XYZ file of C-alpha atoms in Angstrom:
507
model
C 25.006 -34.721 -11.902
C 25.430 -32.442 -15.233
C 28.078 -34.033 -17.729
C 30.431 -30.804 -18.983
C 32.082 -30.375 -21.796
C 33.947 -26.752 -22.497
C 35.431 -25.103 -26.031
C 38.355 -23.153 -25.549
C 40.118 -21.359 -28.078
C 43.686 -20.461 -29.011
C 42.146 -16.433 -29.111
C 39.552 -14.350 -29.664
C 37.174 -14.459 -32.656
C 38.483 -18.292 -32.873
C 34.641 -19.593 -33.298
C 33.927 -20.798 -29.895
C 30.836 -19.442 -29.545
C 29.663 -20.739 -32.790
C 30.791 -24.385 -31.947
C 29.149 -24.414 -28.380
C 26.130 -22.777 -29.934
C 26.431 -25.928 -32.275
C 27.106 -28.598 -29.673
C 23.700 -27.350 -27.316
C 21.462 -28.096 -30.825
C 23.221 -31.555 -31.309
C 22.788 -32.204 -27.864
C 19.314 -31.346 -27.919
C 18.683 -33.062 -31.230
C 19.802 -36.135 -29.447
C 17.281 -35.949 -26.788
C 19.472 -34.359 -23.651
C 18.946 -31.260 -21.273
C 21.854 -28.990 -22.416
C 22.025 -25.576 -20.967
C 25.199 -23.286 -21.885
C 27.511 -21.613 -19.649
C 30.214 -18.856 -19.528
C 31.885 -17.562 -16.004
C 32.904 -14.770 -17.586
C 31.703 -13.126 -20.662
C 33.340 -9.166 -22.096
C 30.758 -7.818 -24.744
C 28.715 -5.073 -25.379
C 25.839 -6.896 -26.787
C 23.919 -7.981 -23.992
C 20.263 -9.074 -23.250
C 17.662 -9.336 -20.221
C 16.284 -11.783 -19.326
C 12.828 -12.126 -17.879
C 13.253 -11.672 -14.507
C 15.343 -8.378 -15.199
C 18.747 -9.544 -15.196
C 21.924 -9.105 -17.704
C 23.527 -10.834 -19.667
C 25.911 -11.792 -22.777
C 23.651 -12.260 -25.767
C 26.375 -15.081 -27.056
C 25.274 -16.836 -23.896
C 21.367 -15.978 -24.909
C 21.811 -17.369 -28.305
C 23.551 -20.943 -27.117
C 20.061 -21.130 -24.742
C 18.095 -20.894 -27.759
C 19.605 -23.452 -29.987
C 19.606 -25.863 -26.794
C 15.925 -24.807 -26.551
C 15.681 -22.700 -23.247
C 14.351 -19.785 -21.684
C 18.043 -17.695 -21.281
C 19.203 -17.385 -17.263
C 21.536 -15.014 -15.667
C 23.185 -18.304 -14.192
C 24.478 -18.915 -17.656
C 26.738 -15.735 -17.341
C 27.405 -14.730 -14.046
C 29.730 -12.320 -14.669
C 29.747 -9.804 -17.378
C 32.208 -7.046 -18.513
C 30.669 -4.321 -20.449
C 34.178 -1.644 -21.575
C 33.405 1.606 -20.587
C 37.046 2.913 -22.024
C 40.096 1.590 -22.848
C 40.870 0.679 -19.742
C 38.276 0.053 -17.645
C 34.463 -1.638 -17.788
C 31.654 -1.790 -15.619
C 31.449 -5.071 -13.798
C 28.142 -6.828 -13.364
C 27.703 -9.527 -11.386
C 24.983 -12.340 -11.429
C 22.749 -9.370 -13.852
C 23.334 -6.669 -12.100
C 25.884 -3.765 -12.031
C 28.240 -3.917 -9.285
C 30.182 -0.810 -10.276
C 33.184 0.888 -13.291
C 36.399 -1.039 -12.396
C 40.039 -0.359 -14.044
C 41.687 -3.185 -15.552
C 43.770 -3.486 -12.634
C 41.375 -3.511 -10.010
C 39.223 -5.742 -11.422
C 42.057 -8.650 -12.115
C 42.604 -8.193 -8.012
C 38.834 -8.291 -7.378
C 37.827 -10.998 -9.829
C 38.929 -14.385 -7.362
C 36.303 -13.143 -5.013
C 33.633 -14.177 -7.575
C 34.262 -17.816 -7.643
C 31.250 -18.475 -5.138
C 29.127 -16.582 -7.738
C 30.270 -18.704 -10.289
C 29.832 -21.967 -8.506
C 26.648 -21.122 -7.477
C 25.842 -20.421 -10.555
C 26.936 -23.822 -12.057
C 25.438 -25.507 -9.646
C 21.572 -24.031 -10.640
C 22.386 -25.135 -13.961
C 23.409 -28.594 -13.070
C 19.767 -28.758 -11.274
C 17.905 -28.716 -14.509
C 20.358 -30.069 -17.550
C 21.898 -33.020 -18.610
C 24.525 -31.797 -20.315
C 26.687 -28.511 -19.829
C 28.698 -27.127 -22.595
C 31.251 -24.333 -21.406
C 32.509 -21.863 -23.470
C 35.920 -20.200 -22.683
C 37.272 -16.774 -22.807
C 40.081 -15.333 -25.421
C 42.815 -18.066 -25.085
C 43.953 -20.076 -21.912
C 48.012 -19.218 -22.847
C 48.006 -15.657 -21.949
C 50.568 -15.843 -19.430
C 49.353 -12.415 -17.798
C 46.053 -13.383 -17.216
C 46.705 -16.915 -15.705
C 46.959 -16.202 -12.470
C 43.270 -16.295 -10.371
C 41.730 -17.646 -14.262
C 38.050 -18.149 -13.811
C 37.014 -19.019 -17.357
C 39.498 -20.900 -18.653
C 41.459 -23.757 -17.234
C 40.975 -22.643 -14.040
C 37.605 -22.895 -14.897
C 37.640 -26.198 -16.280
C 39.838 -27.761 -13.465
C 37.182 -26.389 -11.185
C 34.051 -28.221 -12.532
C 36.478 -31.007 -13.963
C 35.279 -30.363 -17.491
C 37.329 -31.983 -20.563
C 38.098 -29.244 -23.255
C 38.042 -28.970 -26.877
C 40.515 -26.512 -28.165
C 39.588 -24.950 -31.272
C 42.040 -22.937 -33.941
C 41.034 -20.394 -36.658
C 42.801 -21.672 -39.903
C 40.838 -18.446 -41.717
C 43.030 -16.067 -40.098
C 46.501 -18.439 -40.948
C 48.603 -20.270 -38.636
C 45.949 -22.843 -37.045
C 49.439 -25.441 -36.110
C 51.173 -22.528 -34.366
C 48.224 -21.606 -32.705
C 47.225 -25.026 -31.261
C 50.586 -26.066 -30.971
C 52.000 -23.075 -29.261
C 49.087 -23.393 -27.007
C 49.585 -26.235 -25.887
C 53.280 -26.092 -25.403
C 52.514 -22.618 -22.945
C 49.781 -25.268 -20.816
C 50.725 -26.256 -17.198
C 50.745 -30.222 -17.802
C 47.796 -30.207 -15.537
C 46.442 -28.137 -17.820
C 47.382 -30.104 -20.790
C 46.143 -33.179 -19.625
C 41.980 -31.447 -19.966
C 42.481 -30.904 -23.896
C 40.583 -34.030 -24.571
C 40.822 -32.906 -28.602
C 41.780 -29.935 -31.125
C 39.041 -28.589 -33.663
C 40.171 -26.635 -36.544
C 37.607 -24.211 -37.500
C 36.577 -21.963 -40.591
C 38.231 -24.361 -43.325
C 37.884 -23.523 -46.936
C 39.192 -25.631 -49.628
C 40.412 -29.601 -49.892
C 40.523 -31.121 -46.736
C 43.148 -33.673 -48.034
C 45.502 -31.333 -49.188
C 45.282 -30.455 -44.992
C 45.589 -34.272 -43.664
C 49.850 -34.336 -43.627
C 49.455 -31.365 -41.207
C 46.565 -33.417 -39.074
C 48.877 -35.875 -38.796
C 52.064 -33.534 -37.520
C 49.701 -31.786 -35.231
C 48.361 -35.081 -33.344
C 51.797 -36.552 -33.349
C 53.558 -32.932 -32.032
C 50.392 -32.285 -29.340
C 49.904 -35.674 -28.607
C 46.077 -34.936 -28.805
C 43.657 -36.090 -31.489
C 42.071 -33.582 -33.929
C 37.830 -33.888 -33.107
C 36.991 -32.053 -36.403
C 37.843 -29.682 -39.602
C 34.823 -27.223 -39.320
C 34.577 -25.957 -42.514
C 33.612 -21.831 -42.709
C 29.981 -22.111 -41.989
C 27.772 -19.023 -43.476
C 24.799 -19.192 -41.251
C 23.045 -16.329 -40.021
C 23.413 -16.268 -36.418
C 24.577 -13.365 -34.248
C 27.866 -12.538 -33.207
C 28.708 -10.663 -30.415
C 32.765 -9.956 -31.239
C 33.817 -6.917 -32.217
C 35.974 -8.298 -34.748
C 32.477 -9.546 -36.543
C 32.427 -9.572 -40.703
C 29.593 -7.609 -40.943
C 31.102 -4.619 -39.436
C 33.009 -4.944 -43.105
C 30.526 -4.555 -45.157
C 30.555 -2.187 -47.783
C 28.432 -3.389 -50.567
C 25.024 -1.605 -51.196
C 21.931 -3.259 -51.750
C 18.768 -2.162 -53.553
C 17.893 -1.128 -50.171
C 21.005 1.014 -48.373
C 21.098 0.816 -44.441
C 23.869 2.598 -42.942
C 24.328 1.663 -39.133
C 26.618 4.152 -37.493
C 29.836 2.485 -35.747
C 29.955 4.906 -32.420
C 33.296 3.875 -30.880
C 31.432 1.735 -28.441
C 28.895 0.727 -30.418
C 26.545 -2.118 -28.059
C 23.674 -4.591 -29.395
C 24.195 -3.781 -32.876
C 22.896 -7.610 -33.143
C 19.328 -5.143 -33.322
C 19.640 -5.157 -37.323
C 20.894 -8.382 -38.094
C 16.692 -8.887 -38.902
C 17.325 -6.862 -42.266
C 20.133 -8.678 -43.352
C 18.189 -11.486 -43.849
C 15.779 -9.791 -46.085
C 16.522 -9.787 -50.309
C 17.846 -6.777 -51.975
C 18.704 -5.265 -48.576
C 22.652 -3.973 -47.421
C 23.484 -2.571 -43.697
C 26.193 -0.762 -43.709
C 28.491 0.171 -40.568
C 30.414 3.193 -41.313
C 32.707 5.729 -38.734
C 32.911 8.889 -41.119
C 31.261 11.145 -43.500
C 32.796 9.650 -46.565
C 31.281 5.709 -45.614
C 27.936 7.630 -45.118
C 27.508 8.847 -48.597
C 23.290 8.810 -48.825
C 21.633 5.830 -47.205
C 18.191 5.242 -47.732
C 17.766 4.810 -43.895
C 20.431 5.876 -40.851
C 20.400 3.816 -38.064
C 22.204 5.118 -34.398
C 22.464 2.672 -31.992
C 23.271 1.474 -28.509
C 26.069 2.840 -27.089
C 27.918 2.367 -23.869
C 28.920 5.654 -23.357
C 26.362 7.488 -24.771
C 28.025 11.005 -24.278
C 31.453 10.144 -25.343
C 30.143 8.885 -28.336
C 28.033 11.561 -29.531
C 30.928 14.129 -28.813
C 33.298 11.584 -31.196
C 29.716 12.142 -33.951
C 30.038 15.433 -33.322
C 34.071 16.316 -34.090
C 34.150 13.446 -36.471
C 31.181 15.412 -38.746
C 29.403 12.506 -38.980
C 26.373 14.257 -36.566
C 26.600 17.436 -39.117
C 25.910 15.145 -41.827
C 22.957 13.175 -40.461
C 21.497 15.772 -39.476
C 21.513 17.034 -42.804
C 20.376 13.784 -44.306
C 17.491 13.927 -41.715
C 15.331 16.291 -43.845
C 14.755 13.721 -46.610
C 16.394 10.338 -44.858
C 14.676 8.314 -42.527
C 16.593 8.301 -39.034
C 16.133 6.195 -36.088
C 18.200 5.849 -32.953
C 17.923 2.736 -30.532
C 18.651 3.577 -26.663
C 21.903 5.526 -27.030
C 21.158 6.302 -30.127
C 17.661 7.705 -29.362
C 19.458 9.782 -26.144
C 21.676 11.217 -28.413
C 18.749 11.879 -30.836
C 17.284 14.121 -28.545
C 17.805 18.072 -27.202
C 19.972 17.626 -24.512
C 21.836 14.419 -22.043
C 22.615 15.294 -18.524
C 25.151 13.464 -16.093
C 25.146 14.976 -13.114
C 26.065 12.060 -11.078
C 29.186 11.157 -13.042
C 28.010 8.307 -14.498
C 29.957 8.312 -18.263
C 31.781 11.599 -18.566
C 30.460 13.619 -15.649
C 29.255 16.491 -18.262
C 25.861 17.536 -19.573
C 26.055 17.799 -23.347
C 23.808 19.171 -26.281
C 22.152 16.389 -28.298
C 21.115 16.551 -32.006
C 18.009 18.420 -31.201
C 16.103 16.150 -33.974
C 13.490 14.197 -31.120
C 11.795 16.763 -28.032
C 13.381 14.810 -25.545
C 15.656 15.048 -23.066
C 17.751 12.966 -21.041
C 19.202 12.416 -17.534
C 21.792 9.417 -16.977
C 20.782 7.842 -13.250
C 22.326 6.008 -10.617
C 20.352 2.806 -11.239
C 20.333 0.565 -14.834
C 16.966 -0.048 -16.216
C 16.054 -3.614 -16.881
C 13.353 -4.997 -18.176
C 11.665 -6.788 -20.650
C 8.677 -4.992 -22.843
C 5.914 -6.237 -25.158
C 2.807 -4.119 -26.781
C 1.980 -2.628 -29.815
C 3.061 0.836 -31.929
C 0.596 3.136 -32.401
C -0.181 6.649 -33.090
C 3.442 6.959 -35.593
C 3.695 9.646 -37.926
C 4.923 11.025 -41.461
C 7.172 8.015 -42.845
C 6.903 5.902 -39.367
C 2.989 5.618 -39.541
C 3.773 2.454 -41.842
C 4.938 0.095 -38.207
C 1.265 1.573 -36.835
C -0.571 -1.567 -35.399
C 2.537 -3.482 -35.282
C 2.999 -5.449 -32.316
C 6.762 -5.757 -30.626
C 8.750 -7.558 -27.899
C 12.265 -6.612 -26.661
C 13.772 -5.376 -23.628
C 15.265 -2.390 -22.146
C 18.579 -1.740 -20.886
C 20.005 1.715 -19.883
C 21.210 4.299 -17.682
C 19.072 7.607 -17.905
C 15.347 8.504 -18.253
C 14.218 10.564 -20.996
C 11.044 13.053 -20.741
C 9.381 14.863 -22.982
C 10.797 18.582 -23.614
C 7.130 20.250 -23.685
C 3.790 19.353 -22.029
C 2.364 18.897 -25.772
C 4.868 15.894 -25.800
C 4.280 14.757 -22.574
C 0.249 14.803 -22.839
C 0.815 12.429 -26.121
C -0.564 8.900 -25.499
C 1.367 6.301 -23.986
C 1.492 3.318 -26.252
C 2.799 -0.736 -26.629
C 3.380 -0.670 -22.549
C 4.537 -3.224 -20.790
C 2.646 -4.944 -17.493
C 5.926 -3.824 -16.347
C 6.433 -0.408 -15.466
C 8.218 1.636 -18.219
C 11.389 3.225 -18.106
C 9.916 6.623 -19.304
C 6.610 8.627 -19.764
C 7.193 8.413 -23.807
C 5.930 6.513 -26.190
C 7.371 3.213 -26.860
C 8.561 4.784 -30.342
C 9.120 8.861 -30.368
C 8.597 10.417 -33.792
C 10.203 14.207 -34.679
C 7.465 16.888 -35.984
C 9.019 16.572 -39.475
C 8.119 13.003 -39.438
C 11.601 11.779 -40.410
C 13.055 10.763 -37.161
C 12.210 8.283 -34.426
C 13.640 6.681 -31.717
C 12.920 4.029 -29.248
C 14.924 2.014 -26.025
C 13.445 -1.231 -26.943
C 15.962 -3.444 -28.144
C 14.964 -6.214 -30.590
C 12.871 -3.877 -31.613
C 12.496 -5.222 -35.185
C 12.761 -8.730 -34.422
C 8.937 -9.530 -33.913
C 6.693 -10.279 -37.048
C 6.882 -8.281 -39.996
C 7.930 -5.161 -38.753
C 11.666 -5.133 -40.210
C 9.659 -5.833 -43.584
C 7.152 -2.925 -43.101
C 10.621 -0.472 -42.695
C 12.130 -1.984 -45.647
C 8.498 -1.677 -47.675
C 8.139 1.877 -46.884
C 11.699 2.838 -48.010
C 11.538 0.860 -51.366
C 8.219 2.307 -52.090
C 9.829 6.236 -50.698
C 12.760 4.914 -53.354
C 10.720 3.388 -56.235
C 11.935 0.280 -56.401
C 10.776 -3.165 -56.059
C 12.415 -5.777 -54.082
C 12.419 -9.277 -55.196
C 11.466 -12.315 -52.678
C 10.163 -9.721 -50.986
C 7.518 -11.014 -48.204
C 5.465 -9.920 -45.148
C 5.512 -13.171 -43.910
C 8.996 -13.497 -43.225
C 9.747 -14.827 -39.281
C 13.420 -14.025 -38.730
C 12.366 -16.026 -35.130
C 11.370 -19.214 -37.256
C 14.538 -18.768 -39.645
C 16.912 -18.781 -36.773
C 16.230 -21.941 -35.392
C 16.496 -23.264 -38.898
C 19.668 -21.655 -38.834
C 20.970 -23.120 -35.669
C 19.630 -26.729 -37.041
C 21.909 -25.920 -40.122
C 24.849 -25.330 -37.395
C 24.414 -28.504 -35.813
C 23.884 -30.203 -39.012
C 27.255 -29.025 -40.653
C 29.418 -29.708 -37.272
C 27.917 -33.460 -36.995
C 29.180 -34.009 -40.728
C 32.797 -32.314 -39.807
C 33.000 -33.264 -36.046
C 33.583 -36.661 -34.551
C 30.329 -37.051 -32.638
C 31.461 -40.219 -31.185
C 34.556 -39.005 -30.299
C 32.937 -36.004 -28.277
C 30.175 -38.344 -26.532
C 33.165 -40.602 -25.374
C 34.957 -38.122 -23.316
C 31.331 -36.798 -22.057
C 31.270 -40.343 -20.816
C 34.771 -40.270 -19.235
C 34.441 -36.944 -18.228
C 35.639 -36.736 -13.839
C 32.747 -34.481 -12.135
């Protein structure tokens, strides 16, 4: 039977992600099965796995630095916000169906089987389980019926660490107060407290170590000191959203309300000279050297918020000279026109930006799928990713078709053995040659096809880019990222200290 071990935090954005991500490398390093596991996961950034199913990509990420192929079974249950108040629930990969906040919170004890179950597949095939928690386990209102917290943990009797953001001020309040708002049943799990994203003199911290154990009565694991590695993050609250500095090279991403899987252009951040930019109005925009739209949860509602904001006036303008692209959302908005006549986002059809001849019907069912092949037949600035071959996966509601037979008679390229969501191309080019758009998520990802985008807009610009390299693998330089993650918490966690209550640890 599995060991478990589960990070908690004191509330969102606290780095527990990060540190499970961290503890499946060790735990690999050191020769162990390790598969990750959240109950319950609220994100817009999700993946699909091979065998069609969705999930959280923090949950995808955690599978790669433990070495495995991602499952469904390491996030049964995934909450994708719709609005403010409601998201659509999906259950074990697929969509169950749009619940309110209310409705769900009465619904969500029925989905313990699915989570046990789902544990339990896990426990067939690792050695080690490492459990990643929710927001924090001390919001009063959302204790009753928990399923990825404590109740959670008391369920698969899994010892926690609870982990504190010092970065964002008041790390003894928040560990402390957490603690003090536990049920002593609860209590008694926190096996150890992690403060995380240090900077600075860890001495000048120790008299506060030494209140906090004495006050909590639990031993501090580790000081994680801020770690800059370049893995995704799947909060909203993410840094890079920030960003406002231009590079040699200026890609502005556009931050649509809800805004999914903008982890698709973390590639180019990795690449020298190179900014991306997330801006939500005109004046952010300014004049990019490339625009990117992307996924979108509610593809309508967002492109009505482009299109009262300005910000669709203005890339539209920039599209006579600027290269555009849109991924899935992004490309339905791109296109002449997205229908919803089954009520699926906001029950209206809607004019789209008219800059791809495609249109757009949101369905019943989600497509999901993985895709793999090669671009081909590209024009104007877009003929540079000719020849390039891709892997990614789909994940939408609506088809898109061609607007003309001219369109639709084009040739269908970089299919998958799978069949395709659409007649289209993989990647659909506008006449002017200025505007694409694709569904395939992770588009950019495989071989040097980020690099051939940033190539062709330094040469359109006239500049050279130093370091600059085709033979950059962002796949190759993320697991040396995730080694660098395991490598910094050994140094700053007490490895010991976490094996010994794996040891003790009641299944």
């Amino acid at each position: 039977m599995s060991k478990v071990i589960m990070i908690q935090g004191t509330m969102s954005n606290a780095g527990k992600s990060l540190l499970a991500a961290g503890l499946c490398r060790i735990f690999k390093q050191d020769g162990y099965r390790v598969a990750p596991f959240k109950s319950q996961n609220m994100a817009l950034n999700s993946f699909i796995t091979k065998d069609g199913f969705e999930m959280g990509r923090a949950q995808v990420v955690q599978a790669r630095a433990a070495g495995i192929e991602p499952s469904v079974y390491m996030n049964p249950i995934l909450l994708k916000p719709v609005s403010d108040m409601g998201s659509q629930v999906i259950v074990n990969g697929k969509p169950v169906s749009n619940m309110p906040a209310r409705k769900y919170f009465a619904y969500k004890k029925q989905l313990i089987p699915d989570i046990i179950h789902a544990f339990k597949k896990l426990e067939e095939q690792a050695d080690i389980i490492v459990i990643e928690g929710a927001g924090s386990p001390a919001e009063i209102n959302l204790k009753a019926d928990d399923i990825v917290n404590m109740g959670l943990a008391k369920l698969v009797g899994a010892p926690v660490l609870l982990a504190g953001d010092i970065d964002r001020g008041g790390v003894f309040a928040q560990l402390l107060g957490t603690l003090m708002l536990l049920e002593p049943d609860e209590k008694e799990l926190v096996k150890g407290l992690i403060i995380n994203k240090f900077r600075g003199d860890k001495t000048i911290l120790d008299p506060g170590i030494v209140m906090l154990e004495e006050r909590g009565n639990v031993p501090v694991a580790g000081v994680i000191p801020y770690m800059k590695v370049a893995i995704e993050e799947e909060d909203s609250l993410s840094e890079k959203l920030e960003q406002s500095q231009k590079g040699l090279i200026d890609l502005a991403v556009i931050r649509l309300p809800r805004m999914s899987n903008y982890t698709d252009f973390d590639v180019f951040e990795q690449l020298s000279g190179v900014s991306v930019r997330y801006v939500h109005n005109v004046r952010e925009l300014e004049t990019p050297d490339c625009i990117f739209l992307p996924g979108s949860k509610n593809t309508i509602g967002d492109l009505l918020w482009m299109r009262q904001s300005g910000i669709e006036a203005a890339v539209k303008k920039l599209s006579k000279t600027t290269p555009v692209i849109g991924i899935c959302g992004g490309f339905q908005m791109l296109g002449e026109s997205i229908a919803d006549p089954f009520g699926i986002e906001q029950g209206m059809d809607a004019p789209g930006m008219g800059l791809l001849p495609i249109q757009t019907t949101l369905t019943k069912e989600k497509t999901r799928l993985q895709v793999t092949g090669t671009i081909d037949h590209l024009s104007g600035v877009w003929s540079c990713l000719n020849g390039s071959p891709y892997e990614g996966y789909e994940i939408h509601m609506g088809k898109s078709t061609a607007v003309n037979a001219a369109s639709s008679k084009e040739k269908k390229v970089g299919q998958s053995p799978k069949q395709p969501s659409s007649d289209l191309p993989t990647v659909v080019c506008s006449e002017n040659g200025m505007v694409c758009g694709s569904y395939v998520h992770g588009l950019f990802d495989e071989g040097d096809l980020a690099w051939k985008l940033v190539k062709m807009l330094a040469d359109k610009k006239n500049v050279t880019l130093e370091a600059l390299q085709s033979g950059f693998d962002y796949k190759k330089f993320q697991e040396s990222q995730y080694d660098l993650l395991a490598d910094t918490i050994r140094q700053h966690m007490d490895m010991d200290f976490v094996y010994s209550i794996l040891r003790e640890a009641k299944i």
